[in-house]
Amino acid sequence: MLKLSNPMRLVESVLPILRWSKSYDLRTAIGDLIAGITVALTLIPQSIAYASLAGFEPQYGLYASFVGGFVYAIMGTCPQINIGPTALLSLLTFTYTSGTNADFAVLLCFIAGIVQLFAGFAQLGFLVEFVSLPVVSGFTSAAAITIASSQIKGLLGLKFSAETFISTWKELFVHIGETRMQDTLLSLFCCIVLMGMKALKDIEIKSVINDKNRKGMLILQRFLWFVGVSRNAVVVVLAAVLAYTVHEDKRDPLILTGSITPGLPIPQAPAFHTTVGNTTYTAVEMFTHLGSGLLVVPLVGIISNVAIAKAFSNGRTLDATQEIVALGACNLFGAFFRSFPVNGSFTRSAVSEASGVKTPAAGFYTGVIVLLTLALLTPYFFFIPRAALSAVIVCAVLHMVDTDILKKLWNTSRLDLIPLLGSFVCCLALGIEVGLICGVIVDMLLLLYYHSRPPLDIVYVNDGVLPAHFAIHPCGGLYFAGAEQVRSKLISLRKPKNNSIPATALETLTIIPDSDNNGTSDGNNIANGNHIANGNLSNGNNNANGNNVTNGNINGNFIRSTELLVVYCDAVSRMDYTFLQSLKMLVAEWSRGGRVFWCDANPLVKEQLLNVLQDPHFCDAEQLRILLAGTLSEDSQVNISDTQL
């Protein structure tokens, strides 16, 4: 990340707290304290709900909530980010650990931390760039719908087991007759309250001229915003009070969370062997069961965390590598406190930003509040209705469904709808972990398709200034995937059928007519000018009745070909070995009666061409006219000699 010649800078890059703590003062601490408390009001009810989504008892959500705050405060760079349970990683955790116990989730968290740390220190953050935004959007939207679907049974008070989107809806239709009216009404009430309170924070109160009234309006605005932000905590507390009021020892009208383990977690190393029911799992069997989750979970965590950090960087330079390292440390240390995989939350980060956070130290205050909750309040979690937790989850994930991107892609890049819809459909039909892999595969196939169709602007130059020739302007890197396609297109110019070039074979061919010619015949003739056919120069009128050239478009069956090819290399960065070998064959075929010139090639491209071609003709724009004129003179002399014989 930084040069080893400056050890202190290296330490500060790994532990950014050493940098910003030097200027930490009381005013900054107050801002962080307010933000930390506000975020805690959102984090605590969310973590309890997400623990249920992951398939564990509520306390595991709190176990996963405090270590990340402490570690990120030391190693993180973005003040707004709060590390803790999220809906997406909770769903992934459930996917890979369903039917097991918490030891599997803790081990998954531990391995995810190791993978993320390795990716950070090995500078592998660039790998996330191979997952495009359409794939991420399709994956996230499908995950949100899957999460919301998984909570329908909680909203309706149903009890059944289902792991996937399709199986959830199948079981729902089977058990729909068992719907509990009390839980349904409570969940509906909670959803209405949550959505209404969310709208409160967006209300804008117009300021008035009077200073006293302006202060009152400002206080009211802040109060409404605070009520809106703390909506999850308010709803959970009100639902728990209601459940406590109507609680009966023998028969509860509402499905409750039930008894949980109170107190703080005991620090311990992750278990590498465990027992589920009557089955004992060794370390190898645990790893085998987690399978692709050992890579998918840390990858999704990295993508989400870096995206959130970029969104809240506010124009500052983001050290993505350090963000990956910080996230890995949060998961690694969290595993010693019974945490399941965590990452940053966009919702909580937005709350932190709006609360006026100053430094990552806000995570300290949030972590302390979570510890106090674990120590003092866990016995009261017994009365939290599951319907209320399901309502919290559903309302939290609704914004994750991205419908706006469909219109944007339709207007800008319709081909990107393929990976978007592909990942979305595969996530719903095959599972989100398989769907993500399918989306990445589609992305790679599209990437190969783009490389196999490199931009190749072919221009037929016949302007009366330079001898008639073909000019091409390749761009960027030229690689093996597009080698044969490019060679075939250029060879079609060199060996056209009946000494003509089929217009249909040249999608990008443009004709530059002789600038000195103004005559046409009934609008059906190509402008008069010089052309080279089979290496011989001939002058005169070239009438091709029935063929039109209009605005660069070719109408008809053929145009005359030439034996001179100019490759402008100023926009070419590099070529791989396969592409160079293809060019070698192209030049060998084209040089039989013709010439190929390489114009404005950079030193790297020149060196590559010199290694595969014999005596390539290099030139710059100034030298090109001289070389072409020389070639024209040579061909003319050959033709005169042949005529005399």
XYZ file of C-alpha atoms in Angstrom, residues 218-533:
316
model
C -35.481 23.777 13.110
C -36.016 21.908 16.395
C -39.242 20.405 15.047
C -37.476 19.384 11.827
C -34.724 17.674 13.830
C -37.283 15.944 16.060
C -39.209 14.544 13.078
C -35.961 13.340 11.512
C -34.897 11.627 14.755
C -38.307 9.939 15.122
C -38.067 8.718 11.520
C -34.553 7.355 11.991
C -35.418 5.516 15.201
C -38.548 3.947 13.705
C -37.238 0.355 13.950
C -36.508 0.676 17.656
C -39.864 2.361 18.321
C -41.843 -0.331 16.491
C -39.981 -3.219 18.155
C -40.426 -1.711 21.624
C -44.139 -0.978 21.093
C -44.723 -4.489 19.717
C -42.863 -6.042 22.686
C -44.935 -3.996 25.158
C -48.122 -5.106 23.393
C -46.998 -8.754 23.465
C -46.121 -8.487 27.160
C -49.562 -7.012 27.880
C -51.496 -9.792 26.146
C -49.080 -12.563 27.158
C -50.610 -15.745 28.577
C -48.626 -18.524 30.214
C -50.353 -21.374 28.439
C -51.265 -19.915 25.090
C -49.748 -16.836 23.480
C -51.904 -14.909 21.006
C -48.683 -13.884 19.221
C -45.634 -15.877 18.125
C -42.757 -14.565 20.256
C -38.984 -14.695 19.945
C -38.766 -16.839 23.073
C -35.955 -17.508 25.517
C -32.451 -16.461 24.510
C -29.009 -16.658 26.092
C -28.375 -13.489 28.157
C -25.069 -11.710 28.728
C -21.925 -11.031 26.752
C -20.284 -13.633 24.490
C -17.224 -15.406 25.849
C -14.193 -14.833 23.576
C -13.181 -18.123 21.992
C -11.646 -19.428 18.786
C -14.026 -20.578 16.033
C -14.948 -24.244 16.275
C -13.395 -26.523 13.668
C -15.567 -29.449 14.670
C -19.147 -29.449 15.882
C -22.173 -31.633 16.483
C -25.565 -31.101 14.853
C -28.146 -33.453 16.308
C -26.497 -36.856 16.266
C -24.007 -35.973 13.514
C -20.457 -34.843 14.247
C -18.726 -32.683 11.638
C -14.952 -32.472 11.273
C -13.179 -29.377 9.895
C -13.042 -30.855 6.383
C -16.740 -31.712 6.480
C -17.600 -28.211 7.699
C -15.597 -26.642 4.866
C -17.226 -28.990 2.383
C -20.679 -28.043 3.619
C -19.938 -24.307 3.325
C -18.636 -24.895 -0.211
C -18.666 -21.881 -2.525
C -19.804 -19.684 0.366
C -16.170 -19.484 1.460
C -15.572 -17.270 -1.603
C -19.018 -15.862 -2.415
C -19.630 -14.371 1.039
C -16.341 -12.426 1.272
C -16.683 -11.321 -2.372
C -20.176 -9.909 -1.820
C -18.985 -8.239 1.374
C -16.096 -6.566 -0.463
C -18.291 -5.359 -3.335
C -20.874 -3.873 -0.974
C -18.361 -2.260 1.354
C -16.280 -0.634 -1.373
C -19.434 0.619 -3.104
C -20.689 2.226 0.121
C -17.289 3.772 0.850
C -17.211 5.269 -2.670
C -20.728 6.648 -2.247
C -19.785 8.477 0.960
C -16.239 9.512 0.051
C -17.549 12.998 -0.885
C -14.850 13.533 -3.472
C -11.990 12.336 -1.269
C -9.508 9.774 -2.553
C -10.638 6.349 -1.375
C -8.130 3.719 -0.295
C -10.123 0.703 -1.454
C -7.372 -1.685 -0.388
C -7.501 -0.419 3.200
C -11.294 -0.742 3.195
C -10.951 -4.395 2.215
C -8.332 -4.967 4.922
C -10.543 -3.267 7.536
C -13.553 -5.373 6.572
C -11.460 -8.546 6.759
C -10.230 -7.603 10.233
C -13.835 -6.966 11.369
C -14.897 -10.453 10.296
C -11.737 -12.128 11.572
C -11.951 -10.650 15.081
C -15.736 -10.883 15.127
C -15.521 -14.655 14.706
C -13.851 -14.849 18.152
C -17.036 -13.297 19.619
C -19.535 -15.624 17.882
C -20.305 -13.261 14.999
C -21.659 -14.312 11.610
C -20.389 -12.480 8.451
C -20.858 -8.700 8.446
C -20.192 -5.711 6.217
C -21.230 -2.074 5.858
C -24.864 -1.049 5.605
C -25.960 1.705 3.232
C -28.988 2.542 5.393
C -26.985 2.935 8.594
C -24.248 4.819 6.747
C -26.846 7.301 5.484
C -28.146 7.732 9.038
C -24.607 8.326 10.269
C -23.981 10.909 7.547
C -27.196 12.765 8.375
C -26.332 12.684 12.094
C -23.179 14.725 11.510
C -20.540 12.032 12.024
C -16.974 13.336 12.046
C -14.650 10.317 12.325
C -14.837 6.496 12.427
C -14.814 6.829 16.253
C -18.618 6.849 16.069
C -18.309 3.055 15.848
C -16.861 3.026 19.395
C -19.981 4.631 20.823
C -22.298 2.376 18.816
C -20.370 -0.690 20.020
C -20.617 0.389 23.665
C -24.399 0.792 23.381
C -24.697 -2.677 21.838
C -22.634 -4.146 24.703
C -24.910 -2.444 27.246
C -27.913 -3.879 25.441
C -26.430 -7.367 25.587
C -25.596 -7.020 29.275
C -28.869 -5.478 30.468
C -31.740 -5.961 28.013
C -31.490 -9.455 26.533
C -34.005 -10.993 28.997
C -36.666 -8.658 27.571
C -36.133 -9.900 24.015
C -38.362 -12.845 24.938
C -41.461 -10.726 24.219
C -40.484 -9.382 20.811
C -43.078 -10.706 18.323
C -41.688 -12.381 15.225
C -44.255 -10.485 13.143
C -42.631 -7.204 14.200
C -39.145 -8.449 13.248
C -40.427 -9.628 9.869
C -41.990 -6.217 9.278
C -38.675 -4.521 10.088
C -36.837 -6.736 7.597
C -39.372 -6.329 4.792
C -39.467 -2.540 5.116
C -35.661 -2.417 5.248
C -35.106 -4.338 2.003
C -37.782 -2.767 -0.189
C -35.439 0.037 -1.300
C -32.897 -2.560 -2.473
C -35.052 -3.449 -5.503
C -33.564 -1.272 -8.244
C -36.129 -0.598 -10.974
C -34.669 2.701 -12.187
C -31.687 0.947 -13.761
C -33.939 -0.722 -16.343
C -34.792 2.600 -17.980
C -31.193 3.806 -17.776
C -29.833 0.676 -19.457
C -32.535 0.767 -22.119
C -31.528 4.318 -23.025
C -27.759 3.841 -22.820
C -26.644 0.206 -23.222
C -29.356 -2.332 -23.954
C -26.880 -5.190 -24.173
C -26.238 -4.782 -20.427
C -29.839 -5.844 -19.815
C -28.678 -9.420 -20.523
C -26.431 -9.784 -17.425
C -28.930 -7.777 -15.345
C -31.931 -9.956 -16.165
C -29.795 -13.104 -16.318
C -28.460 -12.680 -12.798
C -31.903 -11.617 -11.524
C -33.729 -14.630 -12.959
C -30.984 -17.101 -12.010
C -30.892 -15.792 -8.429
C -34.623 -16.337 -8.035
C -34.756 -19.685 -9.837
C -31.467 -21.311 -8.793
C -30.547 -19.516 -5.565
C -28.723 -16.253 -5.015
C -25.260 -17.830 -4.754
C -25.674 -19.662 -8.081
C -27.309 -16.613 -9.633
C -24.334 -14.408 -8.787
C -21.956 -16.890 -10.435
C -24.224 -17.060 -13.503
C -24.231 -13.273 -13.724
C -20.434 -13.131 -13.592
C -20.218 -15.807 -16.308
C -22.578 -13.813 -18.547
C -20.441 -10.734 -17.901
C -17.310 -12.596 -18.958
C -18.991 -13.890 -22.110
C -20.015 -10.347 -23.028
C -16.488 -9.166 -22.315
C -15.123 -11.826 -24.665
C -17.703 -10.813 -27.258
C -16.585 -7.183 -27.078
C -12.946 -8.260 -27.432
C -13.831 -10.433 -30.411
C -15.390 -7.407 -32.112
C -12.787 -4.669 -31.628
C -13.680 -1.282 -33.095
C -12.179 -1.215 -36.591
C -12.938 1.862 -38.663
C -12.097 0.916 -42.286
C -11.901 3.881 -44.645
C -11.403 3.803 -48.431
C -9.381 6.962 -49.100
C -9.570 8.334 -52.623
C -9.321 12.087 -52.092
C -6.882 13.041 -54.846
C -4.225 14.023 -52.320
C -2.909 10.579 -51.401
C -2.941 7.546 -53.664
C -6.099 5.494 -53.202
C -5.746 3.137 -50.265
C -7.536 1.504 -47.385
C -6.955 2.969 -43.914
C -7.910 1.389 -40.626
C -7.912 2.909 -37.146
C -7.821 0.148 -34.488
C -8.263 1.287 -30.920
C -7.110 0.072 -27.479
C -5.697 -3.377 -26.832
C -6.019 -6.021 -29.529
C -6.306 -9.556 -28.182
C -6.734 -13.145 -29.307
C -10.540 -13.120 -29.176
C -10.773 -10.656 -32.050
C -7.744 -11.809 -34.053
C -9.509 -13.996 -36.624
C -12.415 -11.599 -37.044
C -10.080 -8.687 -37.814
C -7.885 -10.739 -40.164
C -10.889 -12.070 -42.091
C -12.312 -8.608 -42.542
C -9.031 -7.221 -43.882
C -8.354 -10.220 -46.115
C -11.785 -9.653 -47.673
C -10.375 -6.328 -48.870
C -7.215 -7.973 -50.255
C -8.933 -10.796 -52.115
C -12.415 -9.657 -53.064
C -14.501 -11.783 -55.353
C -14.224 -10.701 -58.990
C -11.790 -7.935 -57.960
C -14.540 -6.201 -56.055
C -15.453 -5.853 -52.416
C -18.877 -7.022 -51.273
C -20.490 -4.155 -49.458
C -22.201 -6.512 -47.040
C -18.851 -7.768 -45.718
C -17.710 -4.355 -44.512
C -20.004 -3.053 -41.841
C -17.808 -0.062 -41.065
C -16.502 0.782 -44.552
C -16.619 4.454 -45.466
C -15.851 5.862 -48.920
C -13.991 9.163 -49.233
C -14.631 10.268 -52.852
C -12.247 12.236 -55.071
C -12.528 15.840 -53.966
C -11.808 17.064 -57.511
C -14.746 15.256 -59.069
C -18.195 16.746 -59.162
C -19.870 14.755 -61.899
C -22.425 12.007 -61.590
C -24.697 10.270 -64.067
C -28.345 10.198 -63.032
C -27.198 9.999 -59.431
C -26.152 6.411 -59.961
C -22.375 6.634 -60.471
C -19.444 6.626 -58.065
C -17.434 9.809 -58.415
C -14.583 9.751 -60.926
C -11.114 9.370 -59.432
C -7.968 7.325 -59.238
C -8.050 3.802 -57.916
C -5.638 0.902 -57.670
C -6.844 -2.468 -58.886
